[in-house]
């Protein structure tokens, strides 16, 4: 308080003003930090839910495709080192010589594969489901599906030069398929054939500097039985 001859003035001292500014700054910083954390947590939860929904859809599709087919109409191939997916053209392209990848269509027990060709009971349509890396960024993977009628050459199923060829991505582009494989096993006699499907996906968008211990990867594994038909 300042006194003069005729008037009296009241106000803050410099120290009080600086303390007030410091307190307001701390409060503002705490509020901003809290809001940033809440936004990051919300983003992580939404991205994890999207990835979880996508991987569940992928596994359900594999379950139905394999479960509704005869084992004689299922073939597996390892083509992930010779083929890749071009996101710009939406086509699977050869990145090196295919060689004899498609020469042996038999099911090898205990050998994981990235590409599966399957034909459901009573249909002539082959469904081809394959896991391929991005052509320009090998850290990004896609699970793709296409169809082919009366397929004589398994190479042609994902051949981008084939007439009327198309490729569908089985998940959203905000989800990265890190790994995907199908493995064939025989349980008991040859009438009961088991397939083990493994999948690992992650959200593409992830907040930088997010320190909360949340596992980014979502892992799924299912076992599907394909029963052979028996005529009586």
PDB file of C-alpha atoms in Angstrom:
ATOM      1  CA  UNK A   1       0.000   0.000   0.000  1.00  0.00           C
ATOM      2  CA  UNK A   2       1.314   3.408  -0.998  1.00  0.00           C
ATOM      3  CA  UNK A   3       0.270   6.555   0.897  1.00  0.00           C
ATOM      4  CA  UNK A   4       0.359  10.028  -0.633  1.00  0.00           C
ATOM      5  CA  UNK A   5      -0.742  13.407   0.662  1.00  0.00           C
ATOM      6  CA  UNK A   6      -4.272  13.168  -0.671  1.00  0.00           C
ATOM      7  CA  UNK A   7      -4.737   9.568  -1.924  1.00  0.00           C
ATOM      8  CA  UNK A   8      -4.059   5.970  -0.844  1.00  0.00           C
ATOM      9  CA  UNK A   9      -3.051   3.326  -3.430  1.00  0.00           C
ATOM     10  CA  UNK A  10      -3.187  -0.468  -2.996  1.00  0.00           C
ATOM     11  CA  UNK A  11      -1.450  -3.084  -5.236  1.00  0.00           C
ATOM     12  CA  UNK A  12       0.828  -6.110  -5.468  1.00  0.00           C
ATOM     13  CA  UNK A  13       4.489  -5.956  -4.886  1.00  0.00           C
ATOM     14  CA  UNK A  14       6.877  -7.287  -7.511  1.00  0.00           C
ATOM     15  CA  UNK A  15       7.538 -10.435  -5.464  1.00  0.00           C
ATOM     16  CA  UNK A  16       3.828 -11.164  -5.094  1.00  0.00           C
ATOM     17  CA  UNK A  17       3.282 -10.686  -8.809  1.00  0.00           C
ATOM     18  CA  UNK A  18       6.121 -13.063  -9.688  1.00  0.00           C
ATOM     19  CA  UNK A  19       4.804 -15.698  -7.274  1.00  0.00           C
ATOM     20  CA  UNK A  20       1.331 -15.421  -8.780  1.00  0.00           C
ATOM     21  CA  UNK A  21       2.695 -15.825 -12.316  1.00  0.00           C
ATOM     22  CA  UNK A  22       4.752 -18.848 -11.223  1.00  0.00           C
ATOM     23  CA  UNK A  23       1.746 -20.532  -9.590  1.00  0.00           C
ATOM     24  CA  UNK A  24      -0.433 -19.918 -12.645  1.00  0.00           C
ATOM     25  CA  UNK A  25       2.324 -21.308 -14.867  1.00  0.00           C
ATOM     26  CA  UNK A  26       2.588 -24.487 -12.793  1.00  0.00           C
ATOM     27  CA  UNK A  27      -1.185 -24.974 -12.847  1.00  0.00           C
ATOM     28  CA  UNK A  28      -1.288 -24.435 -16.611  1.00  0.00           C
ATOM     29  CA  UNK A  29       1.561 -26.916 -17.094  1.00  0.00           C
ATOM     30  CA  UNK A  30      -0.178 -29.549 -14.964  1.00  0.00           C
ATOM     31  CA  UNK A  31      -3.452 -29.120 -16.845  1.00  0.00           C
ATOM     32  CA  UNK A  32      -1.705 -29.323 -20.218  1.00  0.00           C
ATOM     33  CA  UNK A  33       0.239 -32.442 -19.165  1.00  0.00           C
ATOM     34  CA  UNK A  34      -2.931 -34.121 -17.913  1.00  0.00           C
ATOM     35  CA  UNK A  35      -4.842 -33.335 -21.102  1.00  0.00           C
ATOM     36  CA  UNK A  36      -1.955 -34.575 -23.257  1.00  0.00           C
ATOM     37  CA  UNK A  37      -1.811 -37.836 -21.306  1.00  0.00           C
ATOM     38  CA  UNK A  38      -5.572 -38.326 -21.607  1.00  0.00           C
ATOM     39  CA  UNK A  39      -5.431 -37.715 -25.358  1.00  0.00           C
ATOM     40  CA  UNK A  40      -2.587 -40.223 -25.737  1.00  0.00           C
ATOM     41  CA  UNK A  41      -4.401 -42.833 -23.651  1.00  0.00           C
ATOM     42  CA  UNK A  42      -7.566 -42.350 -25.709  1.00  0.00           C
ATOM     43  CA  UNK A  43      -5.597 -42.641 -28.956  1.00  0.00           C
ATOM     44  CA  UNK A  44      -3.852 -45.807 -27.774  1.00  0.00           C
ATOM     45  CA  UNK A  45      -7.148 -47.371 -26.666  1.00  0.00           C
ATOM     46  CA  UNK A  46      -8.861 -46.590 -29.977  1.00  0.00           C
ATOM     47  CA  UNK A  47      -5.939 -47.869 -32.050  1.00  0.00           C
ATOM     48  CA  UNK A  48      -5.656 -51.046 -29.973  1.00  0.00           C
ATOM     49  CA  UNK A  49      -9.388 -51.692 -30.336  1.00  0.00           C
ATOM     50  CA  UNK A  50      -9.158 -51.217 -34.109  1.00  0.00           C
ATOM     51  CA  UNK A  51      -6.237 -53.638 -34.337  1.00  0.00           C
ATOM     52  CA  UNK A  52      -8.031 -56.138 -32.100  1.00  0.00           C
ATOM     53  CA  UNK A  53     -11.187 -56.009 -34.217  1.00  0.00           C
ATOM     54  CA  UNK A  54      -9.195 -56.452 -37.419  1.00  0.00           C
ATOM     55  CA  UNK A  55      -7.204 -59.442 -36.188  1.00  0.00           C
ATOM     56  CA  UNK A  56     -10.386 -61.087 -34.890  1.00  0.00           C
ATOM     57  CA  UNK A  57     -11.976 -60.654 -38.326  1.00  0.00           C
ATOM     58  CA  UNK A  58      -8.897 -62.103 -40.022  1.00  0.00           C
ATOM     59  CA  UNK A  59      -8.905 -65.142 -37.756  1.00  0.00           C
ATOM     60  CA  UNK A  60     -12.624 -65.725 -38.211  1.00  0.00           C
ATOM     61  CA  UNK A  61     -12.177 -65.618 -41.988  1.00  0.00           C
ATOM     62  CA  UNK A  62      -9.385 -68.188 -41.785  1.00  0.00           C
ATOM     63  CA  UNK A  63     -11.484 -70.353 -39.503  1.00  0.00           C
ATOM     64  CA  UNK A  64     -14.402 -70.406 -41.931  1.00  0.00           C
ATOM     65  CA  UNK A  65     -12.252 -70.837 -45.023  1.00  0.00           C
ATOM     66  CA  UNK A  66     -10.344 -73.825 -43.662  1.00  0.00           C
ATOM     67  CA  UNK A  67     -13.194 -75.358 -41.711  1.00  0.00           C
ATOM     68  CA  UNK A  68     -15.488 -75.490 -44.759  1.00  0.00           C
ATOM     69  CA  UNK A  69     -12.962 -77.147 -47.070  1.00  0.00           C
ATOM     70  CA  UNK A  70     -11.588 -80.591 -47.769  1.00  0.00           C
ATOM     71  CA  UNK A  71      -7.905 -80.965 -47.032  1.00  0.00           C
ATOM     72  CA  UNK A  72      -7.390 -81.987 -50.662  1.00  0.00           C
ATOM     73  CA  UNK A  73      -8.506 -78.499 -51.695  1.00  0.00           C
ATOM     74  CA  UNK A  74      -6.046 -76.633 -49.472  1.00  0.00           C
ATOM     75  CA  UNK A  75      -2.498 -75.764 -50.508  1.00  0.00           C
ATOM     76  CA  UNK A  76       0.161 -73.708 -48.735  1.00  0.00           C
ATOM     77  CA  UNK A  77       3.122 -71.793 -50.174  1.00  0.00           C
ATOM     78  CA  UNK A  78       6.061 -69.741 -48.921  1.00  0.00           C
ATOM     79  CA  UNK A  79       6.231 -66.740 -51.237  1.00  0.00           C
ATOM     80  CA  UNK A  80       6.959 -63.863 -48.854  1.00  0.00           C
ATOM     81  CA  UNK A  81      10.580 -63.577 -50.009  1.00  0.00           C
ATOM     82  CA  UNK A  82       9.803 -63.391 -53.731  1.00  0.00           C
ATOM     83  CA  UNK A  83       6.628 -61.302 -53.768  1.00  0.00           C
ATOM     84  CA  UNK A  84       5.511 -58.026 -52.217  1.00  0.00           C
ATOM     85  CA  UNK A  85       2.440 -55.792 -52.201  1.00  0.00           C
ATOM     86  CA  UNK A  86       2.422 -52.471 -54.030  1.00  0.00           C
ATOM     87  CA  UNK A  87      -0.018 -50.238 -52.190  1.00  0.00           C
ATOM     88  CA  UNK A  88      -0.098 -47.656 -54.982  1.00  0.00           C
ATOM     89  CA  UNK A  89      -1.195 -50.115 -57.679  1.00  0.00           C
ATOM     90  CA  UNK A  90      -3.011 -52.505 -55.293  1.00  0.00           C
ATOM     91  CA  UNK A  91      -1.174 -55.444 -56.848  1.00  0.00           C
ATOM     92  CA  UNK A  92       1.123 -58.215 -55.688  1.00  0.00           C
ATOM     93  CA  UNK A  93       4.382 -57.952 -57.614  1.00  0.00           C
ATOM     94  CA  UNK A  94       7.396 -60.218 -58.025  1.00  0.00           C
ATOM     95  CA  UNK A  95      10.469 -58.724 -56.363  1.00  0.00           C
ATOM     96  CA  UNK A  96      12.736 -61.552 -57.485  1.00  0.00           C
ATOM     97  CA  UNK A  97      12.550 -64.816 -59.403  1.00  0.00           C
ATOM     98  CA  UNK A  98       9.736 -67.001 -58.105  1.00  0.00           C
ATOM     99  CA  UNK A  99      11.672 -70.145 -58.946  1.00  0.00           C
ATOM    100  CA  UNK A 100      10.031 -73.347 -57.718  1.00  0.00           C
ATOM    101  CA  UNK A 101       7.928 -71.764 -54.972  1.00  0.00           C
ATOM    102  CA  UNK A 102       4.686 -72.911 -56.604  1.00  0.00           C
ATOM    103  CA  UNK A 103       5.964 -76.207 -58.027  1.00  0.00           C
ATOM    104  CA  UNK A 104       5.056 -78.316 -54.993  1.00  0.00           C
ATOM    105  CA  UNK A 105       1.424 -77.772 -53.925  1.00  0.00           C
ATOM    106  CA  UNK A 106       1.459 -80.442 -51.211  1.00  0.00           C
ATOM    107  CA  UNK A 107       0.977 -79.678 -47.534  1.00  0.00           C
ATOM    108  CA  UNK A 108       4.251 -79.949 -45.653  1.00  0.00           C
ATOM    109  CA  UNK A 109       3.688 -80.891 -42.029  1.00  0.00           C
ATOM    110  CA  UNK A 110       5.099 -78.375 -39.564  1.00  0.00           C
ATOM    111  CA  UNK A 111       6.195 -75.842 -42.196  1.00  0.00           C
ATOM    112  CA  UNK A 112       4.701 -72.339 -41.725  1.00  0.00           C
ATOM    113  CA  UNK A 113       3.462 -70.676 -44.912  1.00  0.00           C
ATOM    114  CA  UNK A 114       2.400 -67.142 -45.754  1.00  0.00           C
ATOM    115  CA  UNK A 115       0.075 -67.975 -48.660  1.00  0.00           C
ATOM    116  CA  UNK A 116      -2.945 -70.279 -48.696  1.00  0.00           C
ATOM    117  CA  UNK A 117      -5.177 -71.400 -51.569  1.00  0.00           C
ATOM    118  CA  UNK A 118      -8.463 -72.970 -50.535  1.00  0.00           C
ATOM    119  CA  UNK A 119     -11.653 -74.125 -52.244  1.00  0.00           C
ATOM    120  CA  UNK A 120     -14.832 -74.588 -50.204  1.00  0.00           C
ATOM    121  CA  UNK A 121     -17.058 -77.631 -50.515  1.00  0.00           C
ATOM    122  CA  UNK A 122     -19.170 -77.589 -53.686  1.00  0.00           C
ATOM    123  CA  UNK A 123     -17.542 -74.530 -55.286  1.00  0.00           C
ATOM    124  CA  UNK A 124     -15.154 -74.051 -58.192  1.00  0.00           C
ATOM    125  CA  UNK A 125     -13.890 -70.731 -56.862  1.00  0.00           C
ATOM    126  CA  UNK A 126     -10.466 -70.716 -55.270  1.00  0.00           C
ATOM    127  CA  UNK A 127      -9.878 -68.197 -52.489  1.00  0.00           C
ATOM    128  CA  UNK A 128      -6.264 -67.117 -52.153  1.00  0.00           C
ATOM    129  CA  UNK A 129      -5.225 -65.512 -48.870  1.00  0.00           C
ATOM    130  CA  UNK A 130      -1.668 -64.305 -48.477  1.00  0.00           C
ATOM    131  CA  UNK A 131       0.543 -62.270 -46.172  1.00  0.00           C
ATOM    132  CA  UNK A 132       2.901 -59.951 -48.047  1.00  0.00           C
ATOM    133  CA  UNK A 133       5.252 -57.157 -47.042  1.00  0.00           C
ATOM    134  CA  UNK A 134       5.020 -53.668 -48.471  1.00  0.00           C
ATOM    135  CA  UNK A 135       7.198 -53.289 -51.559  1.00  0.00           C
ATOM    136  CA  UNK A 136       8.715 -49.988 -50.397  1.00  0.00           C
ATOM    137  CA  UNK A 137       8.660 -50.527 -46.624  1.00  0.00           C
ATOM    138  CA  UNK A 138       9.312 -54.112 -45.457  1.00  0.00           C
ATOM    139  CA  UNK A 139       8.313 -53.184 -41.904  1.00  0.00           C
ATOM    140  CA  UNK A 140       4.684 -52.926 -43.060  1.00  0.00           C
ATOM    141  CA  UNK A 141       2.692 -56.070 -43.837  1.00  0.00           C
ATOM    142  CA  UNK A 142      -0.718 -56.782 -45.351  1.00  0.00           C
ATOM    143  CA  UNK A 143      -3.095 -59.731 -45.375  1.00  0.00           C
ATOM    144  CA  UNK A 144      -4.649 -59.948 -48.838  1.00  0.00           C
ATOM    145  CA  UNK A 145      -7.360 -61.965 -50.523  1.00  0.00           C
ATOM    146  CA  UNK A 146      -8.260 -62.643 -54.135  1.00  0.00           C
ATOM    147  CA  UNK A 147     -10.285 -65.279 -56.005  1.00  0.00           C
ATOM    148  CA  UNK A 148      -9.760 -67.348 -59.113  1.00  0.00           C
ATOM    149  CA  UNK A 149     -12.004 -69.734 -61.064  1.00  0.00           C
ATOM    150  CA  UNK A 150     -10.719 -73.141 -62.155  1.00  0.00           C
ATOM    151  CA  UNK A 151      -7.159 -72.285 -61.208  1.00  0.00           C
ATOM    152  CA  UNK A 152      -4.627 -74.466 -63.048  1.00  0.00           C
ATOM    153  CA  UNK A 153      -1.463 -72.619 -62.016  1.00  0.00           C
ATOM    154  CA  UNK A 154      -1.198 -71.495 -58.361  1.00  0.00           C
ATOM    155  CA  UNK A 155       1.164 -68.698 -59.385  1.00  0.00           C
ATOM    156  CA  UNK A 156      -1.683 -67.049 -61.279  1.00  0.00           C
ATOM    157  CA  UNK A 157      -3.856 -66.488 -58.228  1.00  0.00           C
ATOM    158  CA  UNK A 158      -1.941 -63.390 -57.104  1.00  0.00           C
ATOM    159  CA  UNK A 159      -0.604 -62.599 -60.564  1.00  0.00           C
ATOM    160  CA  UNK A 160      -1.249 -58.890 -61.158  1.00  0.00           C
ATOM    161  CA  UNK A 161      -1.218 -59.418 -64.929  1.00  0.00           C
ATOM    162  CA  UNK A 162      -4.128 -61.833 -64.806  1.00  0.00           C
ATOM    163  CA  UNK A 163      -7.327 -60.593 -66.443  1.00  0.00           C
ATOM    164  CA  UNK A 164      -9.976 -59.303 -64.015  1.00  0.00           C
ATOM    165  CA  UNK A 165      -7.566 -59.685 -61.119  1.00  0.00           C
ATOM    166  CA  UNK A 166      -8.203 -57.750 -57.937  1.00  0.00           C
ATOM    167  CA  UNK A 167      -6.801 -57.809 -54.439  1.00  0.00           C
ATOM    168  CA  UNK A 168      -8.689 -56.968 -51.246  1.00  0.00           C
ATOM    169  CA  UNK A 169      -6.920 -55.858 -48.074  1.00  0.00           C
ATOM    170  CA  UNK A 170      -8.487 -57.718 -45.139  1.00  0.00           C
ATOM    171  CA  UNK A 171      -7.812 -55.020 -42.564  1.00  0.00           C
ATOM    172  CA  UNK A 172      -7.699 -51.253 -42.244  1.00  0.00           C
ATOM    173  CA  UNK A 173      -4.598 -49.328 -43.265  1.00  0.00           C
ATOM    174  CA  UNK A 174      -4.195 -48.143 -39.678  1.00  0.00           C
ATOM    175  CA  UNK A 175      -3.239 -51.709 -38.736  1.00  0.00           C
ATOM    176  CA  UNK A 176       0.119 -53.277 -39.576  1.00  0.00           C
ATOM    177  CA  UNK A 177       0.297 -57.061 -39.908  1.00  0.00           C
ATOM    178  CA  UNK A 178       3.732 -57.808 -38.474  1.00  0.00           C
ATOM    179  CA  UNK A 179       3.540 -61.565 -38.999  1.00  0.00           C
ATOM    180  CA  UNK A 180       1.038 -64.106 -40.286  1.00  0.00           C
ATOM    181  CA  UNK A 181       1.481 -67.822 -40.934  1.00  0.00           C
ATOM    182  CA  UNK A 182      -0.476 -71.025 -41.498  1.00  0.00           C
ATOM    183  CA  UNK A 183       0.962 -74.351 -40.393  1.00  0.00           C
ATOM    184  CA  UNK A 184      -0.369 -77.827 -41.226  1.00  0.00           C
ATOM    185  CA  UNK A 185      -0.465 -80.687 -38.726  1.00  0.00           C
ATOM    186  CA  UNK A 186      -1.955 -84.180 -38.764  1.00  0.00           C
ATOM    187  CA  UNK A 187      -3.645 -85.309 -35.563  1.00  0.00           C
ATOM    188  CA  UNK A 188      -4.444 -88.982 -35.241  1.00  0.00           C
ATOM    189  CA  UNK A 189      -5.271 -90.483 -38.612  1.00  0.00           C
ATOM    190  CA  UNK A 190      -5.393 -88.599 -41.909  1.00  0.00           C
ATOM    191  CA  UNK A 191      -9.109 -87.871 -41.517  1.00  0.00           C
ATOM    192  CA  UNK A 192      -8.464 -85.133 -38.967  1.00  0.00           C
ATOM    193  CA  UNK A 193      -6.208 -82.388 -40.271  1.00  0.00           C
ATOM    194  CA  UNK A 194      -5.275 -79.431 -38.122  1.00  0.00           C
ATOM    195  CA  UNK A 195      -4.121 -75.983 -39.138  1.00  0.00           C
ATOM    196  CA  UNK A 196      -2.446 -73.560 -36.740  1.00  0.00           C
ATOM    197  CA  UNK A 197      -2.821 -69.900 -37.683  1.00  0.00           C
ATOM    198  CA  UNK A 198      -0.581 -67.318 -36.014  1.00  0.00           C
ATOM    199  CA  UNK A 199      -0.980 -63.574 -36.368  1.00  0.00           C
ATOM    200  CA  UNK A 200       0.741 -60.533 -34.891  1.00  0.00           C
ATOM    201  CA  UNK A 201      -0.607 -57.035 -35.584  1.00  0.00           C
ATOM    202  CA  UNK A 202       0.170 -53.559 -34.305  1.00  0.00           C
ATOM    203  CA  UNK A 203      -1.473 -50.152 -34.705  1.00  0.00           C
ATOM    204  CA  UNK A 204       0.290 -47.986 -37.260  1.00  0.00           C
ATOM    205  CA  UNK A 205      -0.357 -44.791 -35.301  1.00  0.00           C
ATOM    206  CA  UNK A 206       1.227 -44.768 -31.863  1.00  0.00           C
ATOM    207  CA  UNK A 207       1.897 -41.661 -29.720  1.00  0.00           C
ATOM    208  CA  UNK A 208       5.563 -40.730 -29.476  1.00  0.00           C
ATOM    209  CA  UNK A 209       6.973 -40.626 -25.985  1.00  0.00           C
ATOM    210  CA  UNK A 210       4.127 -42.705 -24.561  1.00  0.00           C
ATOM    211  CA  UNK A 211       5.603 -44.070 -21.331  1.00  0.00           C
ATOM    212  CA  UNK A 212       2.645 -46.097 -20.020  1.00  0.00           C
ATOM    213  CA  UNK A 213       3.574 -49.834 -20.127  1.00  0.00           C
ATOM    214  CA  UNK A 214       1.082 -50.902 -22.808  1.00  0.00           C
ATOM    215  CA  UNK A 215       2.034 -53.716 -25.177  1.00  0.00           C
ATOM    216  CA  UNK A 216       1.737 -52.457 -28.725  1.00  0.00           C
ATOM    217  CA  UNK A 217       1.458 -55.904 -30.314  1.00  0.00           C
ATOM    218  CA  UNK A 218      -1.698 -57.996 -30.446  1.00  0.00           C
ATOM    219  CA  UNK A 219      -1.064 -61.712 -30.896  1.00  0.00           C
ATOM    220  CA  UNK A 220      -3.620 -64.323 -31.888  1.00  0.00           C
ATOM    221  CA  UNK A 221      -3.333 -68.064 -32.452  1.00  0.00           C
ATOM    222  CA  UNK A 222      -6.144 -70.413 -33.421  1.00  0.00           C
ATOM    223  CA  UNK A 223      -6.373 -74.076 -34.379  1.00  0.00           C
ATOM    224  CA  UNK A 224      -8.764 -75.112 -37.132  1.00  0.00           C
ATOM    225  CA  UNK A 225      -9.806 -78.655 -37.970  1.00  0.00           C
ATOM    226  CA  UNK A 226     -10.699 -79.600 -41.545  1.00  0.00           C
ATOM    227  CA  UNK A 227     -12.702 -82.824 -41.500  1.00  0.00           C
ATOM    228  CA  UNK A 228     -12.537 -85.100 -44.539  1.00  0.00           C
ATOM    229  CA  UNK A 229     -15.870 -86.126 -46.062  1.00  0.00           C
ATOM    230  CA  UNK A 230     -16.933 -89.727 -45.552  1.00  0.00           C
ATOM    231  CA  UNK A 231     -19.533 -91.314 -47.810  1.00  0.00           C
ATOM    232  CA  UNK A 232     -21.869 -94.022 -46.488  1.00  0.00           C
TER     233      UNK A 232
END
